[in-house]
């Protein structure tokens, strides 16, 4: 089990294990040469984490940090590869990886071309969609304004301005915490 804010994998480290995410959400971050990190994607319960590096026994291609408390199952890269061979799972893994890639690439294109408000709304929607609906408050977004700014490559002041507008529209509840009050209004702001 990993508490919120834990670094599960660090980009560049040897990839010797695969994690099956049983519960919780993680953010997958790509590192930049200047030390900054941008959000690549979010993952939730049912996803594999670290399968690319463990499959090839190579370096981690991204940093993974927990958003909430995460329960995982850990499998060594050797055991993971043996399991795939024993159960003829290589094609299933390939399909899984293609699906993940097909979700990640459009997400990155959207982040480049969308307005700041649309980027923020999409991120908030995705975080809420991955939340365990049985959680105490699944519509709460466990990100600070700074977290959102760093994840999306925006200025914190820009994030604050657009969050204020989303509150005014009724997409977010008033107050210091980020909590979705109207998914439909947020979807409209996100363009979905």
mmCIF file of C-alpha atoms in Angstrom:
data_model
loop_
_atom_site.group_PDB
_atom_site.id
_atom_site.type_symbol
_atom_site.label_atom_id
_atom_site.label_comp_id
_atom_site.label_asym_id
_atom_site.label_seq_id
_atom_site.Cartn_x
_atom_site.Cartn_y
_atom_site.Cartn_z
ATOM 1 C CA UNK A 1 0.000 0.000 0.000
ATOM 2 C CA UNK A 2 1.228 3.483 -0.909
ATOM 3 C CA UNK A 3 -0.061 6.659 0.811
ATOM 4 C CA UNK A 4 -1.041 9.739 -1.226
ATOM 5 C CA UNK A 5 1.916 11.603 -2.718
ATOM 6 C CA UNK A 6 4.229 8.571 -2.810
ATOM 7 C CA UNK A 7 6.690 8.173 -5.634
ATOM 8 C CA UNK A 8 6.187 4.623 -6.882
ATOM 9 C CA UNK A 9 8.672 4.703 -9.777
ATOM 10 C CA UNK A 10 11.255 7.250 -10.845
ATOM 11 C CA UNK A 11 12.030 7.866 -14.515
ATOM 12 C CA UNK A 12 15.383 6.315 -15.446
ATOM 13 C CA UNK A 13 15.460 3.718 -12.646
ATOM 14 C CA UNK A 14 15.764 0.051 -13.595
ATOM 15 C CA UNK A 15 12.378 -1.496 -14.354
ATOM 16 C CA UNK A 16 12.390 -4.741 -12.431
ATOM 17 C CA UNK A 17 8.767 -4.896 -11.223
ATOM 18 C CA UNK A 18 5.217 -4.485 -12.501
ATOM 19 C CA UNK A 19 2.425 -3.161 -10.322
ATOM 20 C CA UNK A 20 -1.222 -4.074 -10.740
ATOM 21 C CA UNK A 21 -3.206 -1.147 -9.381
ATOM 22 C CA UNK A 22 -5.981 -2.631 -7.221
ATOM 23 C CA UNK A 23 -7.347 0.651 -5.859
ATOM 24 C CA UNK A 24 -6.470 4.317 -6.033
ATOM 25 C CA UNK A 25 -5.204 6.656 -8.725
ATOM 26 C CA UNK A 26 -1.726 7.550 -9.933
ATOM 27 C CA UNK A 27 -0.270 10.223 -12.158
ATOM 28 C CA UNK A 28 2.347 9.337 -14.749
ATOM 29 C CA UNK A 29 4.863 12.150 -15.242
ATOM 30 C CA UNK A 30 7.509 12.732 -17.874
ATOM 31 C CA UNK A 31 10.656 14.451 -16.696
ATOM 32 C CA UNK A 32 12.299 17.345 -18.497
ATOM 33 C CA UNK A 33 16.010 18.140 -18.565
ATOM 34 C CA UNK A 34 15.477 21.200 -16.352
ATOM 35 C CA UNK A 35 13.949 19.028 -13.639
ATOM 36 C CA UNK A 36 10.336 19.927 -14.420
ATOM 37 C CA UNK A 37 7.693 17.283 -14.914
ATOM 38 C CA UNK A 38 4.613 17.244 -17.107
ATOM 39 C CA UNK A 39 1.616 15.011 -16.751
ATOM 40 C CA UNK A 40 1.581 12.237 -19.339
ATOM 41 C CA UNK A 41 -1.570 10.496 -18.156
ATOM 42 C CA UNK A 42 -3.566 9.315 -15.160
ATOM 43 C CA UNK A 43 -4.233 5.676 -14.285
ATOM 44 C CA UNK A 44 -6.672 3.995 -11.940
ATOM 45 C CA UNK A 45 -7.739 0.675 -10.484
ATOM 46 C CA UNK A 46 -7.287 -2.192 -12.930
ATOM 47 C CA UNK A 47 -4.286 -0.690 -14.713
ATOM 48 C CA UNK A 48 -0.785 -2.121 -14.887
ATOM 49 C CA UNK A 49 2.027 0.243 -13.977
ATOM 50 C CA UNK A 50 5.629 -0.269 -15.106
ATOM 51 C CA UNK A 51 4.872 -3.085 -17.529
ATOM 52 C CA UNK A 52 6.898 -1.637 -20.415
ATOM 53 C CA UNK A 53 10.184 -1.375 -18.518
ATOM 54 C CA UNK A 54 9.670 -4.676 -16.682
ATOM 55 C CA UNK A 55 8.786 -6.477 -19.898
ATOM 56 C CA UNK A 56 12.060 -5.377 -21.484
ATOM 57 C CA UNK A 57 13.940 -5.194 -18.156
ATOM 58 C CA UNK A 58 14.974 -1.651 -19.087
ATOM 59 C CA UNK A 59 14.873 1.794 -17.465
ATOM 60 C CA UNK A 60 11.582 3.363 -16.361
ATOM 61 C CA UNK A 61 10.211 5.691 -19.029
ATOM 62 C CA UNK A 62 8.241 7.856 -16.573
ATOM 63 C CA UNK A 63 7.825 8.769 -12.927
ATOM 64 C CA UNK A 64 4.675 7.477 -11.218
ATOM 65 C CA UNK A 65 3.222 9.156 -8.108
ATOM 66 C CA UNK A 66 0.122 8.245 -6.145
ATOM 67 C CA UNK A 67 -2.833 10.605 -6.007
ATOM 68 C CA UNK A 68 -4.648 8.775 -3.210
ATOM 69 C CA UNK A 69 -3.880 5.753 -1.066
ATOM 70 C CA UNK A 70 -3.134 2.977 -3.536
ATOM 71 C CA UNK A 71 -3.287 -0.758 -3.069
ATOM 72 C CA UNK A 72 -1.109 -2.673 -5.509
ATOM 73 C CA UNK A 73 0.084 -6.170 -6.291
ATOM 74 C CA UNK A 74 3.794 -6.352 -7.078
ATOM 75 C CA UNK A 75 5.187 -8.821 -9.588
ATOM 76 C CA UNK A 76 8.866 -9.135 -10.500
ATOM 77 C CA UNK A 77 9.714 -8.543 -14.142
ATOM 78 C CA UNK A 78 10.922 -12.135 -14.444
ATOM 79 C CA UNK A 79 7.697 -13.497 -12.971
ATOM 80 C CA UNK A 80 5.617 -11.170 -15.139
ATOM 81 C CA UNK A 81 7.398 -12.330 -18.286
ATOM 82 C CA UNK A 82 7.094 -15.989 -17.224
ATOM 83 C CA UNK A 83 3.359 -15.487 -16.605
ATOM 84 C CA UNK A 84 2.925 -14.014 -20.082
ATOM 85 C CA UNK A 85 4.742 -16.983 -21.619
ATOM 86 C CA UNK A 86 2.864 -19.592 -19.568
ATOM 87 C CA UNK A 87 -0.539 -18.125 -20.463
ATOM 88 C CA UNK A 88 0.184 -17.015 -24.014
ATOM 89 C CA UNK A 89 -0.418 -13.448 -22.848
ATOM 90 C CA UNK A 90 1.956 -11.559 -25.100
ATOM 91 C CA UNK A 91 -0.754 -10.579 -27.587
ATOM 92 C CA UNK A 92 -3.100 -9.552 -24.753
ATOM 93 C CA UNK A 93 -0.363 -7.331 -23.300
ATOM 94 C CA UNK A 94 0.299 -5.859 -26.742
ATOM 95 C CA UNK A 95 -3.410 -5.022 -27.119
ATOM 96 C CA UNK A 96 -3.417 -3.490 -23.626
ATOM 97 C CA UNK A 97 -0.365 -1.346 -24.431
ATOM 98 C CA UNK A 98 -1.846 -0.188 -27.734
ATOM 99 C CA UNK A 99 -5.048 0.812 -25.921
ATOM 100 C CA UNK A 100 -3.084 2.771 -23.301
ATOM 101 C CA UNK A 101 -1.020 4.469 -25.999
ATOM 102 C CA UNK A 102 -4.114 5.331 -28.013
ATOM 103 C CA UNK A 103 -5.495 7.069 -24.898
ATOM 104 C CA UNK A 104 -2.262 8.873 -24.039
ATOM 105 C CA UNK A 105 -1.362 10.350 -27.425
ATOM 106 C CA UNK A 106 -4.680 12.178 -28.018
ATOM 107 C CA UNK A 107 -4.534 13.384 -24.398
ATOM 108 C CA UNK A 108 -1.142 14.977 -25.054
ATOM 109 C CA UNK A 109 -2.328 16.540 -28.334
ATOM 110 C CA UNK A 110 -5.324 18.002 -26.526
ATOM 111 C CA UNK A 111 -3.117 19.473 -23.831
ATOM 112 C CA UNK A 112 -1.072 21.306 -26.426
ATOM 113 C CA UNK A 113 -3.950 22.723 -28.456
ATOM 114 C CA UNK A 114 -6.717 23.409 -25.949
ATOM 115 C CA UNK A 115 -7.318 26.617 -24.037
ATOM 116 C CA UNK A 116 -6.140 26.645 -20.414
ATOM 117 C CA UNK A 117 -9.703 26.330 -19.105
ATOM 118 C CA UNK A 118 -10.451 23.345 -21.310
ATOM 119 C CA UNK A 119 -7.181 21.666 -20.243
ATOM 120 C CA UNK A 120 -8.038 22.198 -16.579
ATOM 121 C CA UNK A 121 -11.616 20.969 -17.004
ATOM 122 C CA UNK A 122 -10.427 17.834 -18.830
ATOM 123 C CA UNK A 123 -7.917 17.066 -16.094
ATOM 124 C CA UNK A 124 -10.538 17.511 -13.368
ATOM 125 C CA UNK A 125 -12.984 15.278 -15.260
ATOM 126 C CA UNK A 126 -10.401 12.544 -15.661
ATOM 127 C CA UNK A 127 -9.381 12.629 -12.001
ATOM 128 C CA UNK A 128 -13.022 12.341 -10.911
ATOM 129 C CA UNK A 129 -13.757 9.602 -13.473
ATOM 130 C CA UNK A 130 -10.925 7.452 -12.083
ATOM 131 C CA UNK A 131 -12.076 7.895 -8.458
ATOM 132 C CA UNK A 132 -13.511 4.946 -6.586
ATOM 133 C CA UNK A 133 -17.219 5.768 -6.498
ATOM 134 C CA UNK A 134 -17.438 4.104 -3.052
ATOM 135 C CA UNK A 135 -14.891 6.585 -1.663
ATOM 136 C CA UNK A 136 -15.986 9.109 0.956
ATOM 137 C CA UNK A 137 -15.954 11.990 -1.525
ATOM 138 C CA UNK A 138 -15.304 10.784 -5.100
ATOM 139 C CA UNK A 139 -16.012 14.214 -6.594
ATOM 140 C CA UNK A 140 -13.184 15.864 -4.662
ATOM 141 C CA UNK A 141 -10.037 16.560 -6.676
ATOM 142 C CA UNK A 142 -6.943 15.938 -4.546
ATOM 143 C CA UNK A 143 -4.812 18.479 -6.410
ATOM 144 C CA UNK A 144 -3.689 21.921 -5.364
ATOM 145 C CA UNK A 145 -3.608 24.797 -7.822
ATOM 146 C CA UNK A 146 0.154 24.319 -7.975
ATOM 147 C CA UNK A 147 -0.258 20.594 -8.766
ATOM 148 C CA UNK A 148 -2.553 21.451 -11.674
ATOM 149 C CA UNK A 149 -0.212 24.185 -12.909
ATOM 150 C CA UNK A 150 2.792 21.852 -12.871
ATOM 151 C CA UNK A 151 0.884 18.956 -14.443
ATOM 152 C CA UNK A 152 -0.367 21.079 -17.331
ATOM 153 C CA UNK A 153 2.600 23.411 -17.760
ATOM 154 C CA UNK A 154 0.553 26.487 -16.821
ATOM 155 C CA UNK A 155 1.182 29.405 -14.490
ATOM 156 C CA UNK A 156 -0.465 29.034 -11.077
ATOM 157 C CA UNK A 157 -2.184 32.405 -11.570
ATOM 158 C CA UNK A 158 -3.726 31.114 -14.815
ATOM 159 C CA UNK A 159 -5.021 28.020 -13.023
ATOM 160 C CA UNK A 160 -6.474 30.154 -10.207
ATOM 161 C CA UNK A 161 -8.271 32.399 -12.687
ATOM 162 C CA UNK A 162 -9.863 29.494 -14.550
ATOM 163 C CA UNK A 163 -10.808 27.595 -11.399
ATOM 164 C CA UNK A 164 -12.562 30.741 -10.203
ATOM 165 C CA UNK A 165 -14.454 30.875 -13.505
ATOM 166 C CA UNK A 166 -15.404 27.172 -13.239
ATOM 167 C CA UNK A 167 -16.744 27.880 -9.734
ATOM 168 C CA UNK A 168 -18.744 30.837 -11.071
ATOM 169 C CA UNK A 169 -20.220 28.590 -13.766
ATOM 170 C CA UNK A 170 -21.236 26.052 -11.101
ATOM 171 C CA UNK A 171 -18.920 23.273 -12.280
ATOM 172 C CA UNK A 172 -16.987 23.406 -8.984
ATOM 173 C CA UNK A 173 -18.236 23.970 -5.456
ATOM 174 C CA UNK A 174 -17.255 27.214 -3.716
ATOM 175 C CA UNK A 175 -14.456 26.999 -1.169
ATOM 176 C CA UNK A 176 -10.786 26.191 -0.909
ATOM 177 C CA UNK A 177 -11.082 22.508 -1.827
ATOM 178 C CA UNK A 178 -11.543 21.451 -5.409
ATOM 179 C CA UNK A 179 -14.791 19.556 -5.649
ATOM 180 C CA UNK A 180 -16.944 18.984 -8.706
ATOM 181 C CA UNK A 181 -20.538 20.084 -8.182
ATOM 182 C CA UNK A 182 -21.847 19.637 -11.741
ATOM 183 C CA UNK A 183 -20.303 17.057 -14.049
ATOM 184 C CA UNK A 184 -22.436 18.318 -16.933
ATOM 185 C CA UNK A 185 -21.209 21.892 -16.555
ATOM 186 C CA UNK A 186 -17.628 20.662 -16.241
ATOM 187 C CA UNK A 187 -18.065 18.504 -19.362
ATOM 188 C CA UNK A 188 -19.309 21.544 -21.270
ATOM 189 C CA UNK A 189 -16.222 23.505 -20.204
ATOM 190 C CA UNK A 190 -14.078 20.525 -21.179
ATOM 191 C CA UNK A 191 -15.708 20.342 -24.598
ATOM 192 C CA UNK A 192 -17.025 16.789 -24.185
#
